[in-house]
Coordinates of C-alpha atoms in Angstrom, one line a residue:
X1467 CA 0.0 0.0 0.0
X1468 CA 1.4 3.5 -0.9
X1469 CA 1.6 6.5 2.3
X1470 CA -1.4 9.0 2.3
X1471 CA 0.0 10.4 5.5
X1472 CA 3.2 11.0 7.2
X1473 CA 4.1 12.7 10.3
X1474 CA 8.1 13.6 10.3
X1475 CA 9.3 14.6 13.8
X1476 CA 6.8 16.3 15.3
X1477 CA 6.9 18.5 18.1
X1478 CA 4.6 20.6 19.8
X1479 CA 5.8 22.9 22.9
X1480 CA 3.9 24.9 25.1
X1481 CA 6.5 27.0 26.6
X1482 CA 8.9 24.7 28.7
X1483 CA 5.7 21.9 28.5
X1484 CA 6.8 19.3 25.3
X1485 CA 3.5 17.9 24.5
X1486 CA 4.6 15.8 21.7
X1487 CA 8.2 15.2 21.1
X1488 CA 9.7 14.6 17.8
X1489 CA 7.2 11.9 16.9
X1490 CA 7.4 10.0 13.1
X1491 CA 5.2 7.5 11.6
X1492 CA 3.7 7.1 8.6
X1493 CA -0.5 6.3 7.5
X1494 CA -0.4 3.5 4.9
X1495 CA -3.5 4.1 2.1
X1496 CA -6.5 2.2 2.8
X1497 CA -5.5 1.0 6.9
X1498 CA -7.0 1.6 10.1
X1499 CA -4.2 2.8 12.0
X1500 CA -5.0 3.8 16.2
X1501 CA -3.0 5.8 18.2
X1502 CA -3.2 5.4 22.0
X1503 CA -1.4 6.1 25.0
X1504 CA -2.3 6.7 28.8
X1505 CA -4.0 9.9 29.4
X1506 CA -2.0 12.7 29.3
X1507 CA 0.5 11.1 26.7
X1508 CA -0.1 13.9 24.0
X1509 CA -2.5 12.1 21.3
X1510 CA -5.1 14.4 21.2
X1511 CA -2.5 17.1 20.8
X1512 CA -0.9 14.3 18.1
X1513 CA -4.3 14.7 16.7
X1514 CA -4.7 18.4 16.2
X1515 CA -1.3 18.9 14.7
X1516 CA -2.4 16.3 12.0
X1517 CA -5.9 17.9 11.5
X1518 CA -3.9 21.6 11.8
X1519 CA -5.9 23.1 14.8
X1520 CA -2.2 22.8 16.1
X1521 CA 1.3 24.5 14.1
X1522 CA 4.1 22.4 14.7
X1523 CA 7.2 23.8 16.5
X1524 CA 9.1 21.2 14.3
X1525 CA 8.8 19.2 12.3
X1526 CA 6.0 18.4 9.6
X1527 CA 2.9 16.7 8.5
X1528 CA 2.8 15.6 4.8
X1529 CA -0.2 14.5 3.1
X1530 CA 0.1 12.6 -0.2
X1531 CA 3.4 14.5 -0.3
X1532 CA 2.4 17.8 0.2
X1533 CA 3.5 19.8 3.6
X1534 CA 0.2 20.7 5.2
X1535 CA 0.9 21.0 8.6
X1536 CA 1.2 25.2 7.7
X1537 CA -2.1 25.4 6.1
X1538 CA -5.6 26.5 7.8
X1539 CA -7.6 23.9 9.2
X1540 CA -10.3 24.2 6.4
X1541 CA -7.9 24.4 3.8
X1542 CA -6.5 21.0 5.5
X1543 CA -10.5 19.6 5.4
X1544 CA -10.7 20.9 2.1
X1545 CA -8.1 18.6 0.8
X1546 CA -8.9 15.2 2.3
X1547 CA -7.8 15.3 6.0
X1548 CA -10.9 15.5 8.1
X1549 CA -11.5 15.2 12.0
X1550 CA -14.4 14.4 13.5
X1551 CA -15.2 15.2 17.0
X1552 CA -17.3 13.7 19.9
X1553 CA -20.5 16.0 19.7
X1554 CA -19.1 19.4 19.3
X1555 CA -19.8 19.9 15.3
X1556 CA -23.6 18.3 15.9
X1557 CA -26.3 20.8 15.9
X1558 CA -28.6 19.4 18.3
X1559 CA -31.8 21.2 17.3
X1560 CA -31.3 19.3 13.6
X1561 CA -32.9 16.2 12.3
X1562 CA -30.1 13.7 11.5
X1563 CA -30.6 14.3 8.1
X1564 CA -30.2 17.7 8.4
X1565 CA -27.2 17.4 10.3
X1566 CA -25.6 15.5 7.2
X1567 CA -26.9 18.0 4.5
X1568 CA -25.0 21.2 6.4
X1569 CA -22.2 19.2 7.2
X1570 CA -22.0 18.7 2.9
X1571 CA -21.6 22.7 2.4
X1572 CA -17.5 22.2 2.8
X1573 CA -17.5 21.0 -0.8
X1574 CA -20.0 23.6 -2.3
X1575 CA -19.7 25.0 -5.4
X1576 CA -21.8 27.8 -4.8
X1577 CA -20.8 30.7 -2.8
X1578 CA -22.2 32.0 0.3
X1579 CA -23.6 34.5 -1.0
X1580 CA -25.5 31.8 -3.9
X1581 CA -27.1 30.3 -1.0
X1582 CA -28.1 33.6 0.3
X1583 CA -29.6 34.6 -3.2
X1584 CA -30.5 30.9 -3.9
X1585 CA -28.3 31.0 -6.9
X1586 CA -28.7 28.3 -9.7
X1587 CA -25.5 26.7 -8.4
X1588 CA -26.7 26.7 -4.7
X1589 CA -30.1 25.0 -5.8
X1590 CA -27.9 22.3 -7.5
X1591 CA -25.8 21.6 -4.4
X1592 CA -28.5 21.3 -2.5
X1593 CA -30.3 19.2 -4.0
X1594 CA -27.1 16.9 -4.6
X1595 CA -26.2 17.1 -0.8
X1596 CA -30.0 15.5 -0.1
X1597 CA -29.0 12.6 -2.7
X1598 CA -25.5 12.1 -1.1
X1599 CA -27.3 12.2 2.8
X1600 CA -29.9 10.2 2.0
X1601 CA -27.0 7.5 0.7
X1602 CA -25.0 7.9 3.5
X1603 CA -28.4 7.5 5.8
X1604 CA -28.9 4.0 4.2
X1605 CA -25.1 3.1 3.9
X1606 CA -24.8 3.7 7.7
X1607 CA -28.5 1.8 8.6
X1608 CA -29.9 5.3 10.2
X1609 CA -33.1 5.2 8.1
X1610 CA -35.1 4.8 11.3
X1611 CA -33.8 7.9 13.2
X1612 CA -33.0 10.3 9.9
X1613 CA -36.1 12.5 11.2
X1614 CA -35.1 12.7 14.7
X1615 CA -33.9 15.6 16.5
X1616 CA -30.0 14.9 17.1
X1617 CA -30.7 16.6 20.7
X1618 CA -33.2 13.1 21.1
X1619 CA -30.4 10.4 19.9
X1620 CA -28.5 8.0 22.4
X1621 CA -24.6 7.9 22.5
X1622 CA -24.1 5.0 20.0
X1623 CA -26.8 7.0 17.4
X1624 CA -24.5 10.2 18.2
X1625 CA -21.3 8.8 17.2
X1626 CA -23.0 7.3 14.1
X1627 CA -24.3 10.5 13.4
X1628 CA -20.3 12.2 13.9
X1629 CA -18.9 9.7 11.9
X1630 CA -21.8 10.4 8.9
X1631 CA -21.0 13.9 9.5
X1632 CA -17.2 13.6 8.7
X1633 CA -18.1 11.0 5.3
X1634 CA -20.8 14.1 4.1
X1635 CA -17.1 16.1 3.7
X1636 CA -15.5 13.8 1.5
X1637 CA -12.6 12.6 3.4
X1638 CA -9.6 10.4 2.2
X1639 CA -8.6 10.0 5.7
X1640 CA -11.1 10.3 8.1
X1641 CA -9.3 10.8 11.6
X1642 CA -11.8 9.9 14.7
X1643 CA -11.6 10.8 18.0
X1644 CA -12.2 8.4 20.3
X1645 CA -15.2 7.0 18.2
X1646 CA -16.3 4.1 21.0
X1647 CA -16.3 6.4 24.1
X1648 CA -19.3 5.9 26.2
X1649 CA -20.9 3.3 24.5
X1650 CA -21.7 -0.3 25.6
X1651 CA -20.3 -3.6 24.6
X1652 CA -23.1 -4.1 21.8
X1653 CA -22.5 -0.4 20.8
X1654 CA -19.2 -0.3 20.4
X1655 CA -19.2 -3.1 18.3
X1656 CA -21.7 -2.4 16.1
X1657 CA -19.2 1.0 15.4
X1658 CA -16.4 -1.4 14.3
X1659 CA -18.1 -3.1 12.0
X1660 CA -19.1 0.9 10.5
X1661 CA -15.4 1.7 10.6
X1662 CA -14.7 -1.3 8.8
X1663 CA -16.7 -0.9 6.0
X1664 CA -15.9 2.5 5.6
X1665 CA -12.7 1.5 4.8
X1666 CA -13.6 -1.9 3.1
X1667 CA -16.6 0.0 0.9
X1668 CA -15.7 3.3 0.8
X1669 CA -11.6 3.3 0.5
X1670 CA -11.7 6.0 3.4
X1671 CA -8.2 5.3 5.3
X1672 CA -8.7 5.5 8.8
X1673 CA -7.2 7.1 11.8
X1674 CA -8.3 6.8 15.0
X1675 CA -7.1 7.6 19.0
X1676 CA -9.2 5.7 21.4
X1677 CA -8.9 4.1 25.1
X1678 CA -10.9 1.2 24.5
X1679 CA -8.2 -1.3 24.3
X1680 CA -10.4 -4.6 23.4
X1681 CA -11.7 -2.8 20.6
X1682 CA -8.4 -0.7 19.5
X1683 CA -7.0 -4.5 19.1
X1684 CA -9.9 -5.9 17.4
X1685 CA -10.2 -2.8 14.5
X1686 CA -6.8 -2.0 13.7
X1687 CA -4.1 -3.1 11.0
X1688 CA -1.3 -1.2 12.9
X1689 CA -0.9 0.5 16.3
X1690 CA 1.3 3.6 17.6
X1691 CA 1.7 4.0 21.0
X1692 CA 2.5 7.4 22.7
X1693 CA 3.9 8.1 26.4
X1694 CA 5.2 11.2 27.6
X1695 CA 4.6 13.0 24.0
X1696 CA 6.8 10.3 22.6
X1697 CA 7.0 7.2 20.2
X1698 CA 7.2 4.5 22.1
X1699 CA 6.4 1.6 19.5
X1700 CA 4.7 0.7 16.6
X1701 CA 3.4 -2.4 14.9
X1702 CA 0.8 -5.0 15.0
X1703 CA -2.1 -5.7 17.5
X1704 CA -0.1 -8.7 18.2
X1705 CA 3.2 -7.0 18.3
X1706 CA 1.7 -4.2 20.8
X1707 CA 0.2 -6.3 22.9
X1708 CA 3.8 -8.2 23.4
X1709 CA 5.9 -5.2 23.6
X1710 CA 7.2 -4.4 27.2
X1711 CA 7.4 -0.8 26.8
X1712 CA 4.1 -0.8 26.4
X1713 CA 2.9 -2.4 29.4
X1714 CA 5.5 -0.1 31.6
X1715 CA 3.6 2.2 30.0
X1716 CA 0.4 1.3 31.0
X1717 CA 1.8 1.4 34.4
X1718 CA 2.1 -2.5 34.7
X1719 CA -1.6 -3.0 34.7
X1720 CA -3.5 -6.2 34.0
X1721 CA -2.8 -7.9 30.7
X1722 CA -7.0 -7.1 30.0
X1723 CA -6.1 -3.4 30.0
X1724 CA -4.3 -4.0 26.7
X1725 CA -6.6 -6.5 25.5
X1726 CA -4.6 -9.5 26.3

């Protein structure tokens, strides 16, 4: 498989703080790659220097080649790296559907002011974001709650609904955040399976940080494993699981917490 992504030495300081220090690995086309770390260990920050909501102190972020970590976040979005969050981009007064439609207007051809004027061009995008909401509604098995007020849905429904909302932008890699937090056994694996085959179906690569361990190990085709704002190791569910850094690192707990 050919690199979509690569993070070269990344670091992030916050004055004398080093949040993430001199980090490198690289996001293979089509895998599901999870980042994890005890809390504290600087993936969300990881996260936002990939998504740029973060500038680098050093180092850079390179997407299919291209240096990106200097751009806007939008501009980032724009070109195929998009990060979903838990709730905070869901407008809980929308239908589902609705929710999806708005979350389309990243890739509109019309201008603002079009929609304002309802424009020829913004009356075409519309209509095409229904069509592409109402596919990613029935690719996703939401047909029963696509009227429902997002305010009324229950945490498993609410990270469908994030993950539907990051797909309506048109994402090559889709980088999650902590997609499984919150949610029951049944729940959370009902999400795999959707990660899956957005990956299998779509060809969205996939790039996630989350602290569910059994499911981390289940989902993904590599792991990297931060500590202290460091690299620590990287490799297989099987290799991570084995790898005595990382149970140091997870302060000698239980084989479980690692999903041994």
């Amino acid at each position: 498989m050919s690199i979509i992504l690569e993070v070269k030495h990344a670091t992030k300081r916050f004055g004398g703080l080093t949040a993430v220090n001199d980090v490198s690995f690289n996001v293979k086309k089509g895998e599901i790659l999870c980042v994890i770390g005890p809390n504290g260990a600087g993936k969300s920050t990881l996260f936002k220097l990939i998504a740029s909501f973060l500038k680098t102190t050093s180092g850079e972020i390179l997407f299919e080649g291209e240096r990106i970590n200097d751009l806007a976040p939008h501009i980032v979005a724009r070109k195929g790296v998009v990060r979903t969050f838990q709730e905070t981009t869901i407008f809980k007064s929308m239908t589902v559907r609705e929710n999806i439609v708005v979350a389309h207007h990243l890739r509109s051809k019309a201008t603002l002011l079009g929609f304002f004027l309802g424009s020829k061009q913004a009356h075409q995008d519309e209509k095409e974001f229904g069509v592409s909401a109402d596919a990613m509604i029935d690719f996703l098995g939401m047909q029963t709650i696509r009227n429902e007020l997002a305010s009324n849905l229950p945490q498993g429904h609410l990270r469908a609904l994030g993950m539907a909302i990051g797909l309506a932008t048109d994402p090559k890699i889709l980088l999650l955040d902590e997609p499984f937090a919150g949610m029951n056994h049944d729940e959370t694996m009902h999400m795999v399976a959707l990660v899956r085959r957005l990956r299998d179906e779509k060809g969205v690569t996939i790039l996630l940080v989350e602290h569910d361990m059994p499911a981390v190990m289940k989902i993904s085709d590599r792991i990297v494993v931060i500590n202290f704002g460091e690299k620590i190791a990287e490799g297989t569910p099987q290799e991570i699981q084995n790898n005595e850094k990382v149970i140091e690192a997870y302060l000698g707990s239980e084989d479980a917490a690692i999903g041994m």
